[in-house]
XYZ file of C-alpha atoms in Angstrom:
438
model
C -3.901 -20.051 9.986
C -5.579 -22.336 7.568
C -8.781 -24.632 7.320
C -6.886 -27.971 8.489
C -5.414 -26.186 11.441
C -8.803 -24.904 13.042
C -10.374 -27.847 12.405
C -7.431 -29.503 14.465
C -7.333 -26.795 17.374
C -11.198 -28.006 17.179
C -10.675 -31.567 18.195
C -7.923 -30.744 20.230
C -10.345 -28.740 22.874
C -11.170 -30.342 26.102
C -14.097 -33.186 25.051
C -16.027 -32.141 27.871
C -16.293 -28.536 27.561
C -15.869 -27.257 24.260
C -16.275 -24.018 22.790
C -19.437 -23.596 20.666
C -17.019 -23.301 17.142
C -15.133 -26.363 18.126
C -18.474 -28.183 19.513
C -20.009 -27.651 16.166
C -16.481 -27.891 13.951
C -16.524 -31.151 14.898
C -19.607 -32.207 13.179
C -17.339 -31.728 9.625
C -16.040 -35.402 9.234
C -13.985 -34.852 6.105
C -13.133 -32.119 3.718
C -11.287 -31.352 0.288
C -7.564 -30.556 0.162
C -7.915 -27.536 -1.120
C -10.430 -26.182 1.932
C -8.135 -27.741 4.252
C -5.353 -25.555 2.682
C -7.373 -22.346 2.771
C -6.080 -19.511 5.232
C -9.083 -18.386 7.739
C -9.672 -14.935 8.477
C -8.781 -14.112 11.893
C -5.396 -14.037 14.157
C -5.643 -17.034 16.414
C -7.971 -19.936 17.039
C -8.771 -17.934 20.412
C -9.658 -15.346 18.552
C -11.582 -17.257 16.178
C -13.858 -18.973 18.954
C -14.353 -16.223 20.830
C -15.994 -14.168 18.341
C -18.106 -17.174 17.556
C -21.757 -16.377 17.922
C -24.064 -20.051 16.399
C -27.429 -17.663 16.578
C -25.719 -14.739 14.031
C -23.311 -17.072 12.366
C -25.233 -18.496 9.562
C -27.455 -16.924 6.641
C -30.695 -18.042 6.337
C -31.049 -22.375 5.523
C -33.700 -22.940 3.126
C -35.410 -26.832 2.504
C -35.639 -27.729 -1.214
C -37.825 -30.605 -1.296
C -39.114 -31.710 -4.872
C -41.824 -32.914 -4.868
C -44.885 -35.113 -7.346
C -47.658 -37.435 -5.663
C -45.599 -37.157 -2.132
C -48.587 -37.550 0.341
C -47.223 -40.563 2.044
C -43.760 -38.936 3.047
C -43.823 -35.299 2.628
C -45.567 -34.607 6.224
C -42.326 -36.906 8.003
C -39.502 -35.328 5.465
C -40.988 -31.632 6.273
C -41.608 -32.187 9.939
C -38.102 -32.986 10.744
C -36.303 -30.040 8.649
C -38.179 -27.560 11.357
C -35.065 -27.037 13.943
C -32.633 -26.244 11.009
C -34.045 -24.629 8.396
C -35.815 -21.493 8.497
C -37.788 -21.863 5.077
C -39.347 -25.170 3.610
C -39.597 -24.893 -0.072
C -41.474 -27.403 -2.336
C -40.962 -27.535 -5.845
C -43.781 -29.246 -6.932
C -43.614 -31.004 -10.483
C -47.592 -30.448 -10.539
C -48.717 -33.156 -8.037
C -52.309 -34.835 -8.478
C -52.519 -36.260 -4.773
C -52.682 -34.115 -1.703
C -48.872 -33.471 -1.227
C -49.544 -29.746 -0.687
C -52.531 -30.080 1.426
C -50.286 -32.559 3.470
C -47.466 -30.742 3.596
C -49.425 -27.750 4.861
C -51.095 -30.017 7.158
C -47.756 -31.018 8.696
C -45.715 -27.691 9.306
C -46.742 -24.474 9.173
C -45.439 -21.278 6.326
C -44.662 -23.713 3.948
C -43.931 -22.297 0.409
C -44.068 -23.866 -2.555
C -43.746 -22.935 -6.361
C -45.220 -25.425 -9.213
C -43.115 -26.322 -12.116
C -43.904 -28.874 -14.537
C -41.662 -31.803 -15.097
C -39.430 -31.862 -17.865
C -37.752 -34.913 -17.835
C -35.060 -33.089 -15.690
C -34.214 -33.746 -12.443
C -31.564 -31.016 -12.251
C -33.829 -28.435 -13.965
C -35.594 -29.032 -10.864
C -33.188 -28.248 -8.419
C -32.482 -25.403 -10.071
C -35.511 -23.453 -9.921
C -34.823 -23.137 -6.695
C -31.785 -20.660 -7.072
C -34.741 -18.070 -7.834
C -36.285 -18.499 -5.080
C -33.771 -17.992 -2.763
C -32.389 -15.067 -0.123
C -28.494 -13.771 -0.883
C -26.472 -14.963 1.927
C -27.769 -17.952 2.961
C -27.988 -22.033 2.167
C -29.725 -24.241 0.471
C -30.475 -27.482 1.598
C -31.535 -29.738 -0.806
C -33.849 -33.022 0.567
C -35.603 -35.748 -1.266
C -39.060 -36.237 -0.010
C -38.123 -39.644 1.058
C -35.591 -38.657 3.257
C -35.668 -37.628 6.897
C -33.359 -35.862 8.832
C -32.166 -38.248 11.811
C -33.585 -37.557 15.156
C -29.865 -37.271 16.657
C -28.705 -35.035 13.799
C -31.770 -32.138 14.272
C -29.423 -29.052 14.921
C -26.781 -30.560 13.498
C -27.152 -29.052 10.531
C -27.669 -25.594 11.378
C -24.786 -26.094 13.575
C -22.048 -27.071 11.095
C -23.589 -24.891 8.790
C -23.198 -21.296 11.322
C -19.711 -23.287 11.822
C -18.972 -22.940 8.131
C -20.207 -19.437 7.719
C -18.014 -17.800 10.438
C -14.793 -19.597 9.505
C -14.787 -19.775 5.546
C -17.579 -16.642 4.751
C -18.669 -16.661 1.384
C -15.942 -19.594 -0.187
C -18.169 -21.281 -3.167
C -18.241 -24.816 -1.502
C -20.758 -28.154 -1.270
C -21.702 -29.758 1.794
C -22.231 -33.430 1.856
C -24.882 -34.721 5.099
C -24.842 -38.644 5.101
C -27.675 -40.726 3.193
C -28.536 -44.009 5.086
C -30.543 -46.312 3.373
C -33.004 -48.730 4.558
C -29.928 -51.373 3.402
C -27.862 -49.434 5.757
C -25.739 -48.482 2.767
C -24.021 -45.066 3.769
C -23.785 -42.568 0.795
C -20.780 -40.203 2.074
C -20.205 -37.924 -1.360
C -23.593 -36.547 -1.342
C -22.904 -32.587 -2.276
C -26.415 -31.744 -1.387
C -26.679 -28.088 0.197
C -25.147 -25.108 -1.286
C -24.871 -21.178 -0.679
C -27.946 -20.038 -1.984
C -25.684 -17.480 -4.319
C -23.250 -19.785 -5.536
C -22.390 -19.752 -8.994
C -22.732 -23.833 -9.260
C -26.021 -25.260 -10.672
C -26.775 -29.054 -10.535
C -26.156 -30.477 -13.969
C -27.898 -34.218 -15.325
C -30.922 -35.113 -16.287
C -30.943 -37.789 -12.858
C -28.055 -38.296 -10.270
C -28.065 -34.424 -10.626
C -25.038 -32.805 -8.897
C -23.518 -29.654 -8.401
C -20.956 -28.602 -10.864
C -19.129 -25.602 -11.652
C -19.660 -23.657 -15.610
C -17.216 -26.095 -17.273
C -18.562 -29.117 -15.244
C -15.891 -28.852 -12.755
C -16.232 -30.966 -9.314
C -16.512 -28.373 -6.418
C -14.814 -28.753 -3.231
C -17.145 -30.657 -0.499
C -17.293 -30.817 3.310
C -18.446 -34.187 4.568
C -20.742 -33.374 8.165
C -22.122 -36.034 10.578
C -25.383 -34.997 9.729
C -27.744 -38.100 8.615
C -30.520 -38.889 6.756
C -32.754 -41.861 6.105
C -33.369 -42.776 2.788
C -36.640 -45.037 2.384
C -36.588 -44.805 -1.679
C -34.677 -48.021 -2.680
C -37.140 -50.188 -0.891
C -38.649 -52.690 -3.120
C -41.941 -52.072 -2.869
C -41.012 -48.415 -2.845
C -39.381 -49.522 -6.604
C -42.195 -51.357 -7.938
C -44.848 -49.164 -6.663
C -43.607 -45.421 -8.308
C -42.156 -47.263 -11.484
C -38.777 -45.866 -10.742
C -36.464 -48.408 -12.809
C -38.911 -47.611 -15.994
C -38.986 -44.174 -14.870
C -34.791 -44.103 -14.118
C -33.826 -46.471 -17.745
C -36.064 -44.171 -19.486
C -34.289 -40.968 -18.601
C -30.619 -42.787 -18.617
C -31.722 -43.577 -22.173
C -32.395 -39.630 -22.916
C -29.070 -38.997 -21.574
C -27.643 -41.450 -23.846
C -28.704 -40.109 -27.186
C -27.846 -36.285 -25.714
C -24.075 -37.175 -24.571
C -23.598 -40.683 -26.078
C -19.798 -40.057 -25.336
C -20.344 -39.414 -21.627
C -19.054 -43.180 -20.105
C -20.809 -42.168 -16.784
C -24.276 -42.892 -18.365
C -23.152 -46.302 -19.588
C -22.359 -46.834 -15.746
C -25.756 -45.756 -14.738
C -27.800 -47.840 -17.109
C -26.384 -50.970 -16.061
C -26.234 -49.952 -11.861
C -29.993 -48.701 -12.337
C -31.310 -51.388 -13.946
C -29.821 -53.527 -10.846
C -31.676 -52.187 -8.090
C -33.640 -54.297 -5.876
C -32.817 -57.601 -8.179
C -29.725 -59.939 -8.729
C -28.775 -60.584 -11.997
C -27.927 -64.396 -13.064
C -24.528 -65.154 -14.034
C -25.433 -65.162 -18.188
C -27.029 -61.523 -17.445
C -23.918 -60.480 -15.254
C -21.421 -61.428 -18.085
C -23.536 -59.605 -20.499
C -23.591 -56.083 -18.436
C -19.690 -56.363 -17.447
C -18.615 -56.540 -21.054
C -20.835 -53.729 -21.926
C -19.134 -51.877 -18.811
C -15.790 -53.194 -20.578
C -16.387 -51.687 -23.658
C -18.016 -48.119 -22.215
C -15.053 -47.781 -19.861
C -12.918 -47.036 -22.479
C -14.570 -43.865 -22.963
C -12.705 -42.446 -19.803
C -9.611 -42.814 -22.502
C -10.583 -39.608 -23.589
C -8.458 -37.056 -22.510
C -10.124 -34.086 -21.538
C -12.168 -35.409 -19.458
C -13.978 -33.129 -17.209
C -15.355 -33.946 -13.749
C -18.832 -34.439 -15.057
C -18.382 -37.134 -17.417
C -15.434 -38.691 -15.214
C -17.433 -39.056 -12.014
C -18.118 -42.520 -12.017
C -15.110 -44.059 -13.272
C -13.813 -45.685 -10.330
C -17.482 -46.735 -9.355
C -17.706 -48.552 -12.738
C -14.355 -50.251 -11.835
C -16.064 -51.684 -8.649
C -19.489 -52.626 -10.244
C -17.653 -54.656 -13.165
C -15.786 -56.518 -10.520
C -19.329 -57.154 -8.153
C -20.843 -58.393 -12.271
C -17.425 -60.809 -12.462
C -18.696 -62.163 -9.057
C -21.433 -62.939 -10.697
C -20.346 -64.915 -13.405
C -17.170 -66.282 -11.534
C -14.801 -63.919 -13.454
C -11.782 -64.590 -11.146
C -9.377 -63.348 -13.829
C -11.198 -60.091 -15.070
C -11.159 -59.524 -11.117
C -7.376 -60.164 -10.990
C -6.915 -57.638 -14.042
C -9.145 -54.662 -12.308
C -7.574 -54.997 -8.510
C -4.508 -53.451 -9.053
C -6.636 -50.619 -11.642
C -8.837 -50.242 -7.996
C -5.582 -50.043 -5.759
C -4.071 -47.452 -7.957
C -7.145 -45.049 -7.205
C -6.968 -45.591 -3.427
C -9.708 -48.056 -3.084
C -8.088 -50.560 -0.864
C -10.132 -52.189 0.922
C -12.292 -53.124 -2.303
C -9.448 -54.045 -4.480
C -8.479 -55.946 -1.642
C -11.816 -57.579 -1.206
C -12.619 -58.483 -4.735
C -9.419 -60.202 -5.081
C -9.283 -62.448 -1.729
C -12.665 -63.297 -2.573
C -11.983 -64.398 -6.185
C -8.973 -65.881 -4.887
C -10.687 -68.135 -2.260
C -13.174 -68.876 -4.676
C -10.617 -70.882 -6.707
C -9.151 -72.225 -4.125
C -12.767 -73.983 -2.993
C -13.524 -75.457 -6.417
C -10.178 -76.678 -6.253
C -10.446 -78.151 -3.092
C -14.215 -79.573 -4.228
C -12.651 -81.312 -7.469
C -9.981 -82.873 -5.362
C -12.426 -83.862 -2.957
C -14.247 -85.725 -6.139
C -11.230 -87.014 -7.330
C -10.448 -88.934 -3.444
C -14.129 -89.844 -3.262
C -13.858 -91.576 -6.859
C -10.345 -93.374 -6.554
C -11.730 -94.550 -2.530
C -14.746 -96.508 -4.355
C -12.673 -99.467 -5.152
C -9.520 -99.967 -3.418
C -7.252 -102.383 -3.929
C -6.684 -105.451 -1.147
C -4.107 -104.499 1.241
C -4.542 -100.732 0.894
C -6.927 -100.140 4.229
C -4.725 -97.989 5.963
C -4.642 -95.457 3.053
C -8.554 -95.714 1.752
C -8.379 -94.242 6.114
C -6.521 -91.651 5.427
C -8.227 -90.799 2.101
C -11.768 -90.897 4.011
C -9.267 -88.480 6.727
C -8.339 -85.977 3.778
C -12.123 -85.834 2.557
C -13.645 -85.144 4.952
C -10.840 -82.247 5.671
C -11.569 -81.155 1.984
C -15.204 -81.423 2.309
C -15.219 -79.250 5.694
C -12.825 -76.709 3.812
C -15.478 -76.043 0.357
C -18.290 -76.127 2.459
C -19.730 -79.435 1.811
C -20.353 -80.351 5.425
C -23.022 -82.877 4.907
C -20.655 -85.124 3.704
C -17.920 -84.456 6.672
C -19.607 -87.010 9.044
C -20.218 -89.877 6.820
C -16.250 -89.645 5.531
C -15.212 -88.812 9.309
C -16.784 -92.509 10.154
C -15.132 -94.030 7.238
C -11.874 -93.122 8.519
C -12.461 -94.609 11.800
C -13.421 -98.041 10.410
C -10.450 -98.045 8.546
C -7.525 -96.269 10.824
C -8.759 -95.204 14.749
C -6.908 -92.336 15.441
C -5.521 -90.653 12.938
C -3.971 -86.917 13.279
C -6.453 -85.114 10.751
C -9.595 -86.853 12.145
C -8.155 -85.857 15.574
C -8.083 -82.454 14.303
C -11.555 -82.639 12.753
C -12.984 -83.762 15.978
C -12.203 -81.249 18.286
C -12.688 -78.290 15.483
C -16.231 -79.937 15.143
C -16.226 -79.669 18.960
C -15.302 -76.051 19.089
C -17.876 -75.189 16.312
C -20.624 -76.982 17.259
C -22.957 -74.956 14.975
C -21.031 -76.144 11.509
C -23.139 -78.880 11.188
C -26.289 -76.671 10.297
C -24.319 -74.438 8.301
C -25.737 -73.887 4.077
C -23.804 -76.284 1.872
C -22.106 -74.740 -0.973
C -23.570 -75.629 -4.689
């Protein structure tokens, strides 16, 4: 029996009174093909579940938290970790504030080894493979983050889940990352066996990798937590895009060749801020001309991590800028790599973005040849005044609908488009307050 067919025997159970493995198996949301195509170790799904015990299942799940001048979160991000893991472990980069007294204040037994900062996010993590017990997880948490209160036992849940159907395969787990934008971060590959052979690898956006920086298989899990570090004022007040450029910039001069750090200058430098369309053009062609670096054949899951994100953060720059044809060109590069419903998205909305300045310069062009008519021509200055004011409710220039909408009537009572535009304006009574278009 394999991976994909327990975790379908799982969902098939009765909704209402599952077993505990399929009550729990159904907190995994997602998984790699080549889990799904692993064969479990036991006879029968029956089998399987009946042997299922949650308490015994899983080894022991241990809290990484790092951790420098935390006071204001650490007591929230520790308090919530108490129903699922069994240890709470701070690696503290030498804090000067009261994050230890805090933290100690908020839970009780927590541990905590100091470690100065190196510039090394990753380093970081790390240090906590010492520290661990064989057999059991490691969950790694920012101190800005707090577990969800719906998803407390989740987590030790899926994780007992994982234990008794694939024991000791080398494997990530991904919980969901919510931020405060209500941007969901899926891929996450946060909590590990705490004797895995992977190590997190990067200076910052650390992940787990195997020796030759190869992408381990990951579980997705309906486990979620909030992410409060992107606010603004979060931003400006820790100094994270100086902090974050800085340590991009480090990773530059060590792996100048790696195009993933060309993405992550540009993306980091954009948090919290819009960039104007002279600034956008500027960062997509330096995307353009680090993209090619993903040319480079080996390429190993390290450096090649980010290369469809760098497809989708040129085309959000061309937005910028109005770049409908660079759009056009990376579409079909974003359909080809399964990303549908952005290749999709990028190029309606460049699409319909031509098709409104069109529609605004022959809107100009009707209002300038209706100025002066010539005698005899009243019934078609009407229907010119008809097709503005259709063109002008089409770009989004609905200040001007009314005035052209009683132009038409002085000129031609009656007429099927201002007919139309009537009773649409009657359906949508709200247009009228709608934002005009620039």
């Amino acid at each position: 029996m394999k991976f994909s067919d327990v975790l379908d025997q799982a969902w098939a159970e009765d909704s209402g009174s599952p077993t505990a493995l399929g009550r729990d198996l159904r907190l995994v949301r997602a998984s790699a093909p080549e889990l799904l195509a692993l064969d479990v170790p036991a006879g029968s799904y029956g089998e399987l579940a009946g042997s299922y015990r949650p308490e015994q299942a899983a080894g022991a799940v241990t809290a990484v938290v790092l951790t420098h001048d935390e006071e204001r979160v650490i007591g929230a991000c520790l308090r919530a970790l108490t129903d699922d893991c069994d240890r709470l472990l701070l690696v503290d980069a030498e804090s000067e504030d009261s994050t230890l007294l805090t933290a100690r204040s908020a839970v009780a037994h927590v541990e905590h080894v100091t470690r100065a900062w190196t510039d090394d996010f990753a380093a970081q993590r790390n240090a906590a493979f010492a520290q661990a017990r064989p057999g059991g997880w490691l969950a790694h948490v920012d101190a800005d983050e707090t577990l969800s209160e719906e998803s407390r036992g989740r987590l030790r849940a899926v994780l007992s889940a994982l234990d008794h159907v694939l024991p000791g395969v080398d494997l990530v787990v991904s919980p969901r990352i919510l931020d405060t934008s209500r941007e969901c971060h899926t891929d996450t590959r946060r909590i590990v066996r705490s004797d895995s052979a992977l190590r997190f690898r990067g200076r910052l956006h650390e992940r787990l990798y195997d020796a030759h920086g190869g992408r381990p298989p990951s579980v997705e899990v309906d486990v979620v937590f909030h992410h409060t570090g992107y606010e603004p004022e979060v931003i400006e007040r820790r100094g994270k895009r100086e902090k974050y450029a800085r340590l991009v910039e480090l990773c530059l001069a060590e792996e100048p060749s790696n195009p993933k750090w060309h993405f992550y200058a540009v993306r980091d430098g954009l948090v919290g801020r819009k960039p104007g369309p002279d600034e956008a053009l500027a960062l997509f062609r330096r995307l353009r001309e680090a993209h090619a670096l993903y040319d480079r054949v080996p390429l190993s899951d390290y450096e090649a991590e980010r290369w469809t994100d760098s497809l989708v953060l040129r085309c959000e720059l061309a937005l910028g800028f109005g770049g409908g044809s660079e759009i056009a060109e990376l579409a079909p590069l974003l359909h080809a790599r399964g990303r549908l419903l952005e290749a999709s998205y990028y190029q309606a909305f460049a699409e319909f973005s031509a098709l409104l300045n069109r529609s605004s310069r022959l809107l100009d062009q009707l209002s300038e040849a209706s100025r002066d008519p010539l005698p005899g021509h009243r019934q078609l200055v009407g229907r010119s005044y008809d097709l503005q004011a259709l063109l002008a409710l089409t770009c989004g220039r609905y200040d001007e609908v009314s005035p052209l909408l009683d132009e038409a009537r002085s000129c031609q009572a009656g007429s099927l488009t201002t007919a139309t535009l009537e009773s649409l304006a009657d359906r949508l009574p709200s247009w009228r307050d709608l934002p005009q278009t620039s």
